[in-house]
Short mmCIF file of C-alpha atoms in Angstrom, two decimals:
data_model
loop_
_atom_site.label_atom_id
_atom_site.label_comp_id
_atom_site.label_asym_id
_atom_site.label_seq_id
_atom_site.Cartn_x
_atom_site.Cartn_y
_atom_site.Cartn_z
CA GLN A 1 40.10 1.74 102.97
CA LEU A 2 41.01 3.35 106.29
CA GLN A 3 38.68 5.72 107.71
CA LEU A 4 39.20 7.11 111.10
CA GLN A 5 36.27 8.60 113.27
CA GLU A 6 36.48 10.74 116.06
CA SER A 7 34.39 10.67 119.20
CA GLY A 8 33.72 12.04 122.56
CA PRO A 9 31.71 14.58 124.39
CA GLY A 10 30.77 18.28 122.50
CA LEU A 11 30.70 20.47 125.46
CA VAL A 12 33.08 20.50 128.37
CA LYS A 13 33.20 22.79 131.05
CA PRO A 14 35.89 25.31 132.36
CA SER A 15 38.88 23.74 134.10
CA GLU A 16 37.64 20.50 133.59
CA THR A 17 39.36 17.70 130.88
CA LEU A 18 38.70 17.32 127.09
CA SER A 19 38.81 13.71 125.56
CA LEU A 20 38.36 12.39 122.62
CA THR A 21 39.04 9.16 121.07
CA CYS A 22 39.77 8.66 117.10
CA SER A 23 38.41 4.57 116.04
CA ILE A 24 40.47 3.82 113.32
CA SER A 25 39.04 1.45 111.06
CA GLY A 26 40.36 -0.97 107.84
CA GLY A 27 43.93 -1.13 108.95
CA SER A 28 46.51 -1.45 111.83
CA ILE A 29 47.21 1.33 114.46
CA SER A 30 50.23 -0.37 114.76
CA SER A 31 51.47 -0.16 110.93
CA SER A 32 54.93 0.64 110.59
CA GLY A 33 55.98 4.47 109.95
CA TYR A 34 52.88 5.98 110.99
CA TYR A 35 51.80 8.95 113.51
CA TRP A 36 48.57 9.68 114.29
CA GLY A 37 47.82 13.10 115.17
CA TRP A 38 45.31 15.44 116.37
CA ILE A 39 44.78 18.89 114.93
CA ARG A 40 42.11 21.38 115.91
CA GLN A 41 40.20 23.97 114.07
CA PRO A 42 38.49 27.14 116.03
CA PRO A 43 35.46 28.18 114.54
CA GLY A 44 36.35 30.47 111.48
CA LYS A 45 40.36 30.36 111.90
CA GLY A 46 43.35 27.90 110.58
CA LEU A 47 44.48 24.62 111.35
CA GLU A 48 46.99 23.93 114.82
CA TRP A 49 48.61 20.92 115.27
CA ILE A 50 48.14 20.20 118.98
CA GLY A 51 49.98 16.21 119.56
CA SER A 52 51.35 13.34 117.51
CA ILE A 53 51.63 9.91 118.56
CA TYR A 54 54.15 7.30 117.05
CA TYR A 55 53.06 3.48 116.47
CA SER A 56 55.90 2.49 118.45
CA GLY A 57 54.28 4.95 121.08
CA SER A 58 56.61 7.87 121.49
CA THR A 59 54.73 11.43 121.96
CA TYR A 60 55.12 14.73 120.24
CA TYR A 61 53.12 17.93 121.94
CA SER A 62 52.74 21.70 120.71
CA PRO A 63 55.00 23.33 122.77
CA SER A 64 51.87 25.55 123.59
CA LEU A 65 50.00 22.74 125.20
CA LYS A 66 52.73 19.87 126.21
CA SER A 67 51.47 20.84 129.99
CA ARG A 68 47.89 19.87 129.44
CA ILE A 69 47.89 17.20 126.86
CA THR A 70 48.00 13.46 126.81
CA ILE A 71 48.00 11.58 123.76
CA SER A 72 47.91 7.50 124.32
CA VAL A 73 46.99 4.40 121.59
CA ASP A 74 45.02 1.24 122.65
CA THR A 75 46.05 -1.17 120.32
CA SER A 76 43.47 -3.98 121.27
CA LYS A 77 40.73 -1.65 120.15
CA ASN A 78 42.46 0.49 117.27
CA GLN A 79 41.70 3.70 119.10
CA VAL A 80 44.15 6.81 119.67
CA SER A 81 43.07 9.07 122.28
CA VAL A 82 43.90 12.96 123.30
CA LYS A 83 43.35 14.48 126.83
CA LEU A 84 43.28 17.96 126.99
CA SER A 85 43.10 19.22 130.80
CA SER A 86 42.05 22.78 132.44
CA VAL A 87 40.55 23.76 129.33
CA THR A 88 39.01 27.54 128.26
CA ALA A 89 37.00 28.89 126.11
CA ALA A 90 40.06 29.53 124.19
CA ASP A 91 40.14 25.07 123.70
CA THR A 92 36.61 25.52 121.78
CA ALA A 93 37.33 24.24 118.22
CA VAL A 94 36.95 21.10 115.66
CA TYR A 95 39.29 18.29 116.71
CA TYR A 96 40.51 16.35 113.73
CA CYS A 97 42.61 13.04 114.17
CA ALA A 98 44.68 12.44 111.21
CA ARG A 99 47.61 9.54 110.08
CA HIS A 100 50.97 10.95 108.74
CA ARG A 101 54.47 9.83 107.85
CA ASP A 102 57.54 11.31 108.28
CA THR A 103 59.30 8.90 105.69
CA VAL A 104 58.91 7.40 102.24
CA VAL A 105 59.39 3.77 102.01
CA GLY A 106 56.60 2.34 99.34
CA VAL A 107 55.32 3.79 96.29
CA ALA A 108 52.06 4.11 98.12
CA ASP A 109 53.74 6.55 101.47
CA GLN A 110 52.52 10.31 101.10
CA PRO A 111 54.82 11.97 104.36
CA ALA A 112 52.13 14.62 105.21
CA PHE A 113 48.51 14.01 106.96
CA ASP A 114 47.31 11.81 104.10
CA ILE A 115 43.90 10.72 105.83
CA TRP A 116 41.81 12.48 107.95
CA GLY A 117 38.61 11.79 110.55
CA GLN A 118 35.53 14.46 109.38
CA GLY A 119 36.22 16.01 113.07
CA THR A 120 34.26 16.61 116.02
CA MET A 121 32.91 19.90 117.66
CA VAL A 122 34.02 20.70 121.14
CA THR A 123 32.56 23.59 122.84
CA VAL A 124 34.02 24.32 126.27
CA SER A 125 30.89 26.55 127.95
CA SER A 126 29.63 26.11 131.85
CA GLU B 1 59.14 26.51 115.32
CA VAL B 2 59.06 27.69 111.48
CA VAL B 3 56.32 30.05 110.75
CA LEU B 4 54.56 29.29 107.51
CA THR B 5 53.12 32.88 106.13
CA GLN B 6 50.54 32.39 103.00
CA SER B 7 49.34 35.08 100.46
CA PRO B 8 47.36 36.42 99.37
CA ALA B 9 44.50 36.22 102.39
CA THR B 10 41.96 35.78 100.11
CA LEU B 11 42.28 35.50 95.70
CA SER B 12 38.90 36.46 93.91
CA LEU B 13 39.11 34.60 90.58
CA SER B 14 36.53 33.10 88.21
CA PRO B 15 36.22 29.39 86.88
CA GLY B 16 39.21 29.00 83.90
CA GLU B 17 41.03 31.13 85.73
CA ARG B 18 44.84 30.54 86.63
CA ALA B 19 45.02 30.56 90.83
CA THR B 20 48.50 31.04 91.85
CA LEU B 21 49.20 30.86 96.05
CA SER B 22 52.24 31.17 97.74
CA CYS B 23 53.48 29.84 101.15
CA ARG B 24 56.65 31.64 102.66
CA ALA B 25 58.77 29.62 105.64
CA SER B 26 60.54 31.57 108.19
CA GLN B 27 63.65 29.19 108.13
CA SER B 28 64.02 26.81 105.42
CA VAL B 29 61.90 23.69 105.84
CA SER B 30 64.13 22.14 102.10
CA SER B 31 60.77 20.40 100.65
CA TYR B 32 59.46 18.87 103.44
CA LEU B 33 56.12 21.32 102.50
CA ALA B 34 52.38 19.59 102.13
CA TRP B 35 49.66 21.92 100.80
CA TYR B 36 45.60 20.83 101.62
CA GLN B 37 42.11 21.93 100.68
CA GLN B 38 39.61 22.39 102.94
CA LYS B 39 35.84 22.90 101.92
CA PRO B 40 33.19 24.37 104.37
CA GLY B 41 32.25 21.73 107.01
CA GLN B 42 34.74 19.16 105.58
CA ALA B 43 37.86 17.43 107.14
CA PRO B 44 41.13 19.00 104.65
CA ARG B 45 42.27 16.92 101.81
CA LEU B 46 45.98 16.35 100.85
CA LEU B 47 46.89 18.16 97.72
CA ILE B 48 50.20 18.08 97.33
CA TYR B 49 53.11 16.65 99.33
CA ASP B 50 56.94 17.17 99.48
CA ALA B 51 56.49 20.56 97.85
CA SER B 52 55.99 18.67 94.11
CA ASN B 53 54.32 15.71 94.58
CA ARG B 54 50.24 14.98 93.67
CA ALA B 55 49.00 13.20 96.53
CA THR B 56 46.62 10.09 95.39
CA GLY B 57 43.60 11.02 92.96
CA ILE B 58 45.07 14.61 92.67
CA PRO B 59 44.07 16.27 89.35
CA ALA B 60 46.62 17.16 87.15
CA ARG B 61 45.45 21.13 87.12
CA PHE B 62 46.88 21.16 90.75
CA SER B 63 50.79 21.46 91.04
CA GLY B 64 53.52 22.56 93.89
CA SER B 65 56.33 24.12 92.98
CA GLY B 66 59.62 25.80 95.34
CA SER B 67 62.09 24.58 97.86
CA GLY B 68 63.58 26.06 100.68
CA THR B 69 61.89 28.66 101.96
CA ASP B 70 59.63 29.36 98.93
CA PHE B 71 56.85 27.62 97.74
CA THR B 72 53.81 27.80 95.31
CA LEU B 73 50.37 25.87 94.76
CA THR B 74 49.21 26.53 91.16
CA ILE B 75 45.82 25.85 90.06
CA SER B 76 46.04 25.62 86.09
CA SER B 77 42.31 26.32 85.61
CA LEU B 78 39.74 26.51 88.36
CA GLU B 79 36.85 24.64 88.41
CA PRO B 80 33.89 24.97 90.36
CA GLU B 81 34.88 22.43 93.02
CA ASP B 82 38.11 24.36 93.30
CA PHE B 83 36.91 27.13 95.22
CA ALA B 84 38.28 26.61 98.56
CA VAL B 85 40.71 27.25 101.72
CA TYR B 86 44.30 26.23 101.02
CA TYR B 87 46.43 25.47 103.90
CA CYS B 88 50.66 25.19 103.50
CA GLN B 89 52.32 22.77 106.30
CA GLN B 90 55.50 22.12 106.86
CA ARG B 91 57.47 18.86 108.41
CA SER B 92 60.90 19.57 108.16
CA SER B 93 61.73 20.57 111.73
CA TRP B 94 58.83 19.60 114.53
CA PRO B 95 57.93 19.58 116.71
CA PRO B 96 55.74 21.53 116.21
CA LEU B 97 54.17 20.50 113.07
CA THR B 98 52.91 23.52 111.43
CA PHE B 99 50.48 25.27 109.06
CA GLY B 100 50.04 28.51 107.31
CA GLY B 101 47.25 30.87 108.05
CA GLY B 102 45.31 29.65 104.95
CA THR B 103 44.47 31.30 101.01
CA LYS B 104 40.48 31.65 100.54
CA VAL B 105 40.08 30.87 96.78
CA GLU B 106 37.19 32.77 95.86
CA ILE B 107 34.31 33.54 92.82
CA LYS B 108 35.01 36.49 91.71
#
């Protein structure tokens, strides 16, 4: 079955760029109708959506992060990546990648974040 | 931006009791609301999508209802594994996709 796995540095210095990759196995990143999203969760706090990329390549970002975030896909590697520039301590969080969709075409379609990676903790500190 | 407000923040109940969790939207989200369960150290798990549809493999004791601005997640009889944090999330108007602040269901 489809599995997502986040990877990247666990420690990033303030003002530098956070870079994470989500590797997808058991399915194609180009599957029609799906978005690949990033959600983060600061320690002890709730969930925050930071951005998504559609299978066609269109990107959607949180307005609060729009100036600092870039999400891209590498179809040859079946990976989605996120870069967040000029990080501060407020960017310290567990970062999750997750699949979602907006439409229901087939009986198996679930229009929500239906498959999640296990998450990766990123700490911003000098 | 659609703001989702969940209540109560914490629900203290015993196994076997009924849990009723609320999610209120700052504007109508039609039925485009999902519920997730998150246990410590784990990723969230989809429970309900489009307000009332159980996700694959979710037990029947979980049910969702509501439309517009007021939504409810009901757990008919709490099992020990149901003690967790629950989040609602809307996809009606985005970006941004937004989540509620969460309700923690704890053992009384």
